[in-house]
Coordinates of C-alpha atoms in Angstrom, one line a residue:
Chain A
M284 CA 11.4 -46.9 -24.7
M285 CA 8.8 -46.9 -21.9
R286 CA 5.3 -46.3 -23.2
Y287 CA 3.3 -43.3 -22.1
L288 CA -0.4 -44.3 -21.9
S289 CA -3.4 -42.6 -23.4
A290 CA -6.4 -42.1 -21.1
R291 CA -8.1 -44.9 -23.0
L292 CA -5.2 -47.4 -22.7
A293 CA -4.8 -46.6 -19.0
Q294 CA -8.5 -47.4 -18.5
Q295 CA -8.2 -50.6 -20.5
I296 CA -5.2 -51.9 -18.5
D297 CA -7.1 -51.1 -15.3
E298 CA -10.1 -53.0 -16.5
E299 CA -8.1 -56.0 -17.6
L300 CA -6.3 -56.2 -14.2
M301 CA -9.7 -56.4 -12.5
S302 CA -11.4 -58.6 -15.0
S303 CA -12.0 -62.2 -14.3
A304 CA -8.9 -62.9 -16.4
G305 CA -6.8 -60.5 -14.4
A306 CA -8.4 -61.6 -11.2
F307 CA -7.2 -58.6 -9.1
S308 CA -9.6 -56.9 -6.7
L309 CA -9.7 -53.1 -6.4
D310 CA -8.7 -53.5 -2.7
Q311 CA -5.4 -55.2 -3.8
L312 CA -4.5 -52.7 -6.5
M313 CA -5.4 -49.7 -4.4
E314 CA -3.4 -51.0 -1.4
L315 CA -0.2 -51.4 -3.5
A316 CA -0.8 -48.1 -5.3
G317 CA -1.4 -46.2 -2.1
L318 CA 1.6 -47.8 -0.5
A319 CA 3.8 -46.7 -3.4
C320 CA 2.4 -43.1 -3.1
A321 CA 3.3 -43.0 0.6
Q322 CA 6.8 -44.4 -0.1
A323 CA 7.3 -41.8 -2.8
V324 CA 6.5 -39.0 -0.3
A325 CA 8.9 -40.6 2.2
A326 CA 11.6 -41.0 -0.4
V327 CA 11.8 -37.3 -1.0
Y328 CA 10.4 -35.5 2.1
R329 CA 11.9 -36.8 5.4
K330 CA 9.5 -37.0 8.2
D331 CA 11.7 -35.0 10.6
V332 CA 11.7 -32.0 8.2
Y333 CA 8.3 -32.5 6.5
P334 CA 6.1 -34.3 9.1
R335 CA 2.8 -32.7 8.3
V336 CA 1.3 -34.1 5.0
L337 CA -2.0 -32.7 3.7
I338 CA -3.6 -35.4 1.6
C339 CA -6.1 -33.9 -0.8
C340 CA -8.5 -36.6 -2.1
G341 CA -11.0 -36.5 -4.9
P342 CA -14.2 -38.5 -5.0
G343 CA -12.9 -41.3 -7.3
N344 CA -10.4 -44.1 -7.1
Q345 CA -7.6 -41.6 -7.0
G346 CA -9.0 -40.4 -3.7
G347 CA -9.0 -44.0 -2.5
D348 CA -5.2 -44.2 -3.3
G349 CA -4.8 -41.0 -1.3
L350 CA -6.6 -42.6 1.7
V351 CA -4.4 -45.7 1.6
A352 CA -1.3 -43.4 1.3
A353 CA -2.6 -41.4 4.4
R354 CA -2.8 -44.6 6.5
H355 CA 0.7 -45.8 5.5
L356 CA 2.2 -42.3 6.1
G357 CA 0.6 -42.5 9.6
M358 CA 2.3 -45.9 10.0
F359 CA 5.6 -44.4 8.9
G360 CA 5.4 -41.7 11.6
Y361 CA 4.2 -38.7 9.6
Q362 CA 1.3 -36.5 10.7
P363 CA -1.2 -36.8 7.9
T364 CA -4.4 -34.7 7.6
I365 CA -7.1 -35.5 5.0
Y366 CA -8.9 -32.9 2.9
M367 CA -11.8 -34.5 1.1
P368 CA -14.4 -32.0 0.1
K369 CA -16.4 -34.5 -2.0
P370 CA -16.1 -38.0 -0.3
G371 CA -16.5 -40.9 -2.6
S372 CA -19.8 -42.9 -2.4
K373 CA -18.3 -46.3 -2.9
V374 CA -18.2 -48.7 0.1
I375 CA -14.4 -49.2 -0.3
Y376 CA -14.0 -45.4 0.1
Q377 CA -15.9 -45.4 3.4
R378 CA -13.8 -48.4 4.7
L379 CA -10.6 -46.7 3.8
Q380 CA -11.7 -43.5 5.5
K381 CA -12.6 -45.6 8.6
Q382 CA -9.2 -47.2 8.6
C383 CA -7.7 -43.6 8.7
E384 CA -10.0 -42.6 11.5
N385 CA -8.7 -45.7 13.5
M386 CA -5.2 -44.3 13.0
K387 CA -6.5 -41.0 14.5
I388 CA -5.8 -39.2 11.2
P389 CA -7.8 -36.0 11.2
V390 CA -10.2 -35.3 8.3
L391 CA -11.2 -31.7 7.6
P392 CA -15.0 -31.3 7.9
P393 CA -16.8 -31.2 4.6
S394 CA -17.5 -27.6 3.7
N395 CA -18.4 -25.4 0.8
D396 CA -15.9 -22.7 1.7
V397 CA -12.2 -23.2 1.7
D398 CA -11.3 -21.5 5.0
D399 CA -10.5 -24.8 6.7
L400 CA -8.3 -25.7 3.7
R401 CA -6.4 -22.3 4.0
K402 CA -5.8 -23.0 7.6
A403 CA -4.7 -26.6 7.0
L404 CA -2.3 -25.4 4.3
H405 CA -0.8 -23.0 6.8
D406 CA -0.1 -25.9 9.1
S407 CA 1.3 -28.4 6.5
D408 CA 4.8 -29.1 5.2
V409 CA 3.9 -31.0 2.0
I410 CA 0.8 -31.8 -0.1
L411 CA -0.1 -35.1 -1.6
D412 CA -2.4 -34.5 -4.5
A413 CA -4.8 -37.4 -5.0
I414 CA -7.7 -35.3 -6.5
F415 CA -8.1 -36.3 -10.1
G416 CA -6.9 -39.4 -11.9
F417 CA -6.7 -40.7 -15.4
S418 CA -10.4 -40.6 -15.9
F419 CA -10.5 -36.8 -15.3
K420 CA -12.2 -34.7 -17.9
P421 CA -12.4 -30.9 -17.9
P422 CA -13.9 -28.6 -16.8
I423 CA -12.8 -28.5 -13.2
R424 CA -15.9 -28.3 -11.1
F425 CA -16.5 -26.6 -7.8
P426 CA -14.9 -26.7 -5.3
F427 CA -11.8 -27.9 -7.0
D428 CA -11.7 -24.9 -9.3
T429 CA -11.0 -22.9 -6.2
V430 CA -8.9 -25.6 -4.5
L431 CA -6.3 -26.0 -7.2
P432 CA -5.1 -22.4 -7.3
L433 CA -5.0 -22.3 -3.5
L434 CA -2.7 -25.4 -3.5
N435 CA -0.4 -23.8 -6.0
Q436 CA -0.3 -20.5 -4.2
S437 CA 0.6 -22.2 -0.9
R438 CA 4.1 -22.7 -2.2
L439 CA 4.2 -26.0 -0.3
P440 CA 5.9 -28.9 -2.1
I441 CA 3.4 -31.0 -4.0
V442 CA 3.5 -34.7 -4.7
S443 CA 1.0 -35.6 -7.4
V444 CA -0.5 -39.1 -7.9
D445 CA -0.4 -40.4 -11.5
I446 CA -1.4 -37.2 -13.2
P447 CA -1.2 -33.7 -11.6
S448 CA -4.7 -32.6 -10.9
G449 CA -6.1 -30.2 -13.5
W450 CA -3.8 -31.6 -16.2
D451 CA -5.3 -33.3 -19.3
V452 CA -4.3 -36.9 -19.2
E453 CA -2.9 -36.7 -22.7
K454 CA -2.1 -33.1 -23.4
G455 CA -0.7 -32.1 -20.0
N456 CA -1.2 -28.7 -18.4
D457 CA -2.1 -27.1 -21.7
L458 CA -4.8 -24.9 -20.1
G459 CA -2.4 -23.8 -17.4
V460 CA -4.9 -24.4 -14.5
G461 CA -3.3 -27.6 -13.2
L462 CA -1.1 -28.1 -10.1
Q463 CA 2.6 -27.7 -10.4
P464 CA 4.0 -30.7 -8.6
N465 CA 7.6 -31.1 -7.4
V466 CA 7.3 -34.8 -7.4
L467 CA 5.1 -37.2 -9.5
I468 CA 4.3 -40.8 -8.7
S469 CA 2.9 -42.5 -11.9
L470 CA 1.0 -45.7 -11.3
T471 CA 1.3 -48.8 -13.5
A472 CA 2.8 -46.7 -16.4
P473 CA 3.2 -42.9 -17.0
K474 CA 0.5 -41.1 -18.9
Q475 CA 1.0 -39.1 -22.1
G476 CA 0.3 -35.8 -20.4
V477 CA 3.4 -36.0 -18.2
K478 CA 5.9 -36.8 -21.0
D479 CA 7.6 -33.4 -20.7
Y480 CA 7.4 -33.3 -16.9
T481 CA 10.8 -32.4 -15.5
G482 CA 10.4 -32.8 -11.7
R483 CA 11.3 -35.9 -9.8
H484 CA 9.3 -38.8 -11.2
F485 CA 8.6 -42.1 -9.6
L486 CA 6.7 -45.1 -10.9
G487 CA 4.7 -47.4 -8.6
G488 CA 2.1 -50.2 -9.0
R489 CA 4.4 -53.1 -9.3
F490 CA 1.6 -55.6 -10.2
V491 CA 1.5 -55.7 -14.0
P492 CA 2.0 -59.3 -15.1
K493 CA 4.7 -59.8 -17.8
S494 CA 2.1 -61.1 -20.3
L495 CA 0.1 -57.9 -20.0
E496 CA 3.2 -55.7 -20.1
E497 CA 4.3 -57.4 -23.3
R498 CA 0.9 -57.3 -25.0
F499 CA 0.6 -53.5 -24.5
E500 CA 4.4 -53.0 -25.1
L501 CA 4.7 -51.0 -21.9
H502 CA 8.5 -51.5 -21.5
L503 CA 8.3 -50.9 -17.8
P504 CA 11.6 -50.0 -16.0
H505 CA 13.3 -52.4 -13.7
Y506 CA 12.3 -52.0 -10.1
P507 CA 15.3 -52.5 -7.7
D508 CA 15.2 -55.6 -5.5
S509 CA 11.9 -55.8 -3.6
A510 CA 11.0 -52.1 -3.8
Q511 CA 7.5 -50.9 -4.7
I512 CA 8.7 -47.7 -6.4
V513 CA 11.4 -46.8 -8.9
E514 CA 12.7 -43.4 -9.7
L515 CA 12.7 -42.5 -13.4
D516 CA 15.5 -40.4 -14.7
S517 CA 14.8 -37.4 -16.9
E518 CA 17.2 -38.9 -19.4
S519 CA 15.3 -42.2 -19.2
S520 CA 18.0 -44.1 -17.4
M521 CA 16.9 -45.3 -14.0
H522 CA 18.1 -44.1 -10.7
K523 CA 18.2 -46.8 -8.1
Y524 CA 16.2 -45.7 -5.1
Chain B
M70 CA 8.6 -56.0 26.0
M71 CA 6.9 -57.2 22.9
R72 CA 3.9 -59.4 23.5
Y73 CA 3.8 -62.9 22.2
L74 CA 0.2 -63.8 21.2
S75 CA -1.8 -66.8 22.2
A76 CA -3.8 -68.5 19.4
R77 CA -6.9 -67.0 20.8
L78 CA -5.6 -63.4 20.9
A79 CA -4.1 -63.8 17.4
Q80 CA -7.6 -64.8 16.2
Q81 CA -9.2 -61.9 18.1
I82 CA -6.9 -59.3 16.5
D83 CA -7.5 -60.7 13.1
E84 CA -11.3 -60.6 13.6
E85 CA -11.1 -57.0 15.0
L86 CA -9.1 -55.8 12.0
M87 CA -11.7 -57.2 9.6
S88 CA -14.8 -56.2 11.7
S89 CA -16.9 -53.3 10.7
A90 CA -14.9 -51.3 13.3
G91 CA -11.5 -52.3 11.9
A92 CA -12.8 -51.9 8.3
F93 CA -10.0 -53.9 6.6
S94 CA -10.8 -56.4 3.9
L95 CA -9.1 -59.8 3.8
D96 CA -7.7 -58.8 0.4
Q97 CA -5.9 -55.8 1.9
L98 CA -4.4 -57.6 4.9
M99 CA -3.3 -60.6 2.8
E100 CA -1.7 -58.3 0.2
L101 CA 0.4 -56.6 2.9
A102 CA 1.2 -59.8 4.7
G103 CA 2.2 -61.7 1.5
L104 CA 4.4 -58.7 0.4
A105 CA 6.1 -58.8 3.8
C106 CA 6.8 -62.6 3.4
A107 CA 8.3 -62.0 -0.1
Q108 CA 10.4 -59.2 1.2
A109 CA 11.7 -61.4 4.1
V110 CA 12.7 -64.1 1.6
A111 CA 14.5 -61.4 -0.5
A112 CA 16.2 -59.9 2.5
V113 CA 18.0 -63.2 3.4
Y114 CA 18.2 -65.2 0.1
R115 CA 19.5 -63.2 -2.8
K116 CA 17.9 -64.0 -6.1
D117 CA 21.2 -64.6 -7.9
V118 CA 22.2 -67.3 -5.4
Y119 CA 18.7 -68.7 -4.5
P120 CA 16.5 -68.0 -7.5
R121 CA 14.2 -71.0 -7.2
V122 CA 11.7 -70.6 -4.4
L123 CA 9.3 -73.5 -3.7
I124 CA 6.2 -72.0 -2.0
C125 CA 4.3 -74.6 0.0
C126 CA 0.7 -73.5 0.6
G127 CA -1.9 -74.9 3.0
P128 CA -5.6 -74.7 2.3
G129 CA -6.3 -71.7 4.6
N130 CA -5.5 -68.0 4.8
Q131 CA -1.8 -68.9 5.4
G132 CA -1.8 -70.5 2.0
G133 CA -3.3 -67.2 0.6
D134 CA -0.4 -65.3 2.1
G135 CA 1.9 -67.8 0.3
L136 CA 0.2 -67.2 -3.1
V137 CA 0.6 -63.4 -2.6
A138 CA 4.2 -63.9 -1.7
A139 CA 4.7 -66.1 -4.8
R140 CA 3.4 -63.3 -7.1
H141 CA 5.6 -60.7 -5.5
L142 CA 8.7 -63.0 -5.6
G143 CA 7.9 -63.4 -9.3
M144 CA 7.8 -59.6 -9.7
F145 CA 11.2 -59.4 -7.8
G146 CA 12.8 -61.7 -10.4
Y147 CA 12.8 -65.0 -8.5
Q148 CA 11.6 -68.2 -10.1
P149 CA 8.8 -69.3 -7.8
T150 CA 7.0 -72.7 -8.0
I151 CA 3.8 -73.4 -6.0
Y152 CA 3.1 -76.6 -4.2
M153 CA -0.5 -76.7 -3.0
P154 CA -1.7 -80.2 -2.4
K155 CA -5.1 -79.0 -0.9
P156 CA -6.1 -75.8 -2.7
G157 CA -8.3 -73.6 -0.6
S158 CA -12.0 -73.4 -1.5
K159 CA -12.5 -69.6 -0.9
V160 CA -13.0 -67.4 -4.0
I161 CA -10.0 -65.2 -2.9
Y162 CA -7.8 -68.2 -3.0
Q163 CA -8.8 -69.0 -6.5
R164 CA -8.2 -65.4 -7.6
L165 CA -4.8 -65.3 -6.0
Q166 CA -3.9 -68.6 -7.8
K167 CA -5.1 -67.0 -11.1
Q168 CA -2.9 -64.0 -10.5
C169 CA 0.1 -66.4 -10.1
E170 CA -0.8 -68.2 -13.3
N171 CA -0.9 -64.9 -15.1
M172 CA 2.7 -64.4 -13.9
K173 CA 3.5 -67.8 -15.5
I174 CA 4.3 -69.2 -12.0
P175 CA 4.1 -73.0 -12.2
V176 CA 1.8 -74.9 -9.9
L177 CA 2.6 -78.5 -9.1
P178 CA -0.4 -80.7 -10.2
P179 CA -2.6 -81.8 -7.2
S180 CA -1.7 -85.4 -6.4
N181 CA -1.9 -87.8 -3.6
D182 CA 1.7 -89.0 -3.8
V183 CA 4.7 -86.8 -3.2
D184 CA 6.9 -87.7 -6.2
D185 CA 6.3 -84.3 -7.7
L186 CA 7.2 -82.7 -4.5
R187 CA 10.4 -84.7 -4.3
K188 CA 11.4 -83.6 -7.7
A189 CA 10.5 -80.0 -7.0
L190 CA 12.6 -80.0 -3.9
H191 CA 15.5 -81.3 -5.9
D192 CA 15.1 -78.3 -8.3
S193 CA 14.7 -75.6 -5.6
D194 CA 17.0 -73.3 -3.6
V195 CA 14.8 -72.2 -0.8
I196 CA 11.4 -73.2 0.7
L197 CA 8.7 -70.7 1.8
D198 CA 6.5 -72.5 4.3
A199 CA 2.9 -71.2 4.2
I200 CA 1.2 -74.4 5.1
F201 CA -0.3 -73.9 8.6
G202 CA -1.1 -70.7 10.4
F203 CA -2.2 -69.7 13.8
S204 CA -5.5 -71.6 13.6
F205 CA -3.6 -74.9 13.2
K206 CA -4.5 -77.7 15.6
P207 CA -2.9 -81.1 15.6
P208 CA -2.9 -83.8 14.4
I209 CA -1.2 -83.1 11.1
R210 CA -3.4 -84.7 8.5
F211 CA -2.5 -86.4 5.2
P212 CA -0.7 -85.4 3.0
F213 CA 1.1 -82.9 5.3
D214 CA 2.2 -85.6 7.7
T215 CA 4.3 -86.9 4.8
V216 CA 5.2 -83.5 3.4
L217 CA 6.7 -81.9 6.5
P218 CA 9.4 -84.6 7.0
L219 CA 10.3 -84.4 3.3
L220 CA 10.8 -80.6 3.6
N221 CA 13.0 -81.0 6.7
Q222 CA 15.0 -83.8 5.0
S223 CA 15.6 -81.7 1.9
R224 CA 18.1 -79.7 3.9
L225 CA 17.0 -76.6 1.9
P226 CA 16.8 -73.4 3.8
I227 CA 13.2 -72.8 5.0
V228 CA 11.4 -69.5 5.6
S229 CA 8.3 -70.1 7.7
V230 CA 5.3 -67.7 7.7
D231 CA 4.0 -66.7 11.2
I232 CA 4.4 -70.1 12.9
P233 CA 6.5 -73.0 11.5
S234 CA 4.2 -75.7 10.1
G235 CA 3.6 -78.5 12.6
W236 CA 4.4 -76.3 15.6
D237 CA 1.8 -75.7 18.3
V238 CA 0.9 -72.0 18.2
E239 CA 1.5 -71.7 21.9
K240 CA 3.8 -74.6 22.9
G241 CA 6.1 -74.6 19.9
N242 CA 7.7 -77.7 18.4
D243 CA 7.0 -79.8 21.5
L244 CA 6.0 -82.8 19.5
G245 CA 9.1 -82.5 17.4
V246 CA 7.3 -83.1 14.1
G247 CA 7.4 -79.5 12.9
L248 CA 9.5 -77.8 10.3
Q249 CA 12.9 -76.4 11.4
P250 CA 13.1 -73.0 9.6
N251 CA 16.2 -70.9 9.2
V252 CA 14.1 -67.7 8.9
L253 CA 10.7 -66.8 10.4
I254 CA 8.4 -64.0 9.4
S255 CA 5.8 -63.3 12.1
L256 CA 2.7 -61.4 11.0
T257 CA 1.1 -58.7 13.1
A258 CA 2.9 -59.9 16.3
P259 CA 4.8 -63.1 17.1
K260 CA 3.0 -66.0 18.6
Q261 CA 3.8 -67.7 22.0
G262 CA 5.1 -70.8 20.3
V263 CA 8.1 -69.1 18.7
K264 CA 9.4 -67.3 21.9
D265 CA 12.5 -69.5 22.0
Y266 CA 13.1 -69.5 18.3
T267 CA 16.7 -68.6 17.6
G268 CA 16.9 -68.3 13.8
R269 CA 16.6 -65.0 11.9
H270 CA 13.3 -63.5 12.8
F271 CA 11.3 -60.8 11.0
L272 CA 8.0 -59.1 11.7
G273 CA 5.6 -58.0 9.0
G274 CA 2.0 -56.9 8.8
R275 CA 2.5 -53.1 9.3
F276 CA -1.2 -52.4 9.6
V277 CA -2.1 -52.5 13.2
P278 CA -3.6 -49.2 14.3
K279 CA -2.0 -47.6 17.4
S280 CA -5.3 -47.8 19.3
L281 CA -5.5 -51.6 18.8
E282 CA -1.8 -52.0 19.6
E283 CA -2.3 -50.2 22.9
R284 CA -5.5 -51.9 23.9
F285 CA -3.8 -55.3 23.5
E286 CA -0.5 -54.1 24.8
L287 CA 1.4 -55.5 21.9
H288 CA 4.5 -53.2 22.2
L289 CA 5.3 -53.7 18.6
P290 CA 8.9 -52.8 17.4
H291 CA 9.6 -49.7 15.4
Y292 CA 9.7 -50.4 11.7
P293 CA 12.5 -48.5 9.9
D294 CA 11.3 -45.7 7.5
S295 CA 8.8 -47.0 5.0
A296 CA 9.8 -50.6 5.3
Q297 CA 7.1 -53.4 5.5
I298 CA 9.3 -55.7 7.5
V299 CA 11.6 -55.3 10.6
E300 CA 14.2 -57.8 11.8
L301 CA 13.9 -58.7 15.4
D302 CA 17.1 -59.3 17.3
S303 CA 17.5 -62.3 19.5
E304 CA 18.4 -60.0 22.4
S305 CA 15.2 -58.0 21.7
S306 CA 17.0 -55.0 20.3
M307 CA 16.1 -54.3 16.7
H308 CA 18.3 -54.6 13.7
K309 CA 17.6 -52.1 11.1
Y310 CA 17.0 -53.8 7.8

């Protein structure tokens, strides 16, 4: 059976991939992760019906995945818009943002009120949630404590990256304040908190070497052909996408 | 009509993408380029019929694309082997090689004779040619002056990356010493030297922002959906892959 990761194990796998032994750069992993996120959106929400994607980015690496996904969605012919109330401070984050600007992808102006977000939600067809990742720890701080309820109330379909924002990485939405996504794209391997998640569930991040997969007993599913995502079945058999 | 690039323009586009204005890192571009190369191999040569891919890498960035492709082909379930008689000196090259070693992908030992290559060709089903890229200038130096004829004589199917090795980037195989590939995967945009190439021809490198595409009048083809490669038709209409 596929292994659901604790927050600590997810962190450890990430660190090993980017250690001198793993030899990956953050740029590489984020590029493949973000591409997988964009392809998961495209697999479920056709661009002729859901062209306007609002990509909500947090300040950490999860937000970086969101920026990569925004760029690829632009390449695929969607009309992405980026909402990023707390831009990340890392250089990579700024480069990824610049790449989006070169694609003429609009970024909502940073602001402490959520009027722009309200308006953007009104003009969107689907949300990509790249706010909090596996290093999230409650409480949810401002402005995200205001943002998450607004996203849920919008009734737009939500695609969450790795762990729905506001969920505990291990205990799930036990506080009831998290997003309620229609689609989830887990990265590398799913986290314990989404074990009972019943919406459509994809896996991406096809970069875990066999030796590492075996050492951590991940039992990853088989990706079809040369695809970068695989859909997980709720009964644990695999749909071919 | 799609533009075929001079060596100089190919160089200029590459530099612009990685300039502070373009904001891409080499890691990002190489990851997407190498993924496209691996997907082109997989699109034509099924892994149940052609499992053993010999990836021939030069010392430059083209060799880096080959190493990324080797890793992805390993992920797809192929059995890649790397032939790299002149390993690149850049740190990224060493990291990419390490990533392949972590996938247990064998690398032929560096050697000044070609006996190991002969043996590897005998045990391979298809060749991925990532030896020379768009910065290649004749003459072909040792050991590649010996290697290229051996690859042609092997009668194995050859997939060339960007420009078949030994071809002039602008004038093509005018000296007659270059590889004769069955499949070509151009990156970013095709080069002038392959204008009369008649084999199966793919394009990859789906990362050129619209503004740059327009400024250089590239008239890139439309990639289908969320694909990272598109097949070009010899009559310039596009096959959907």
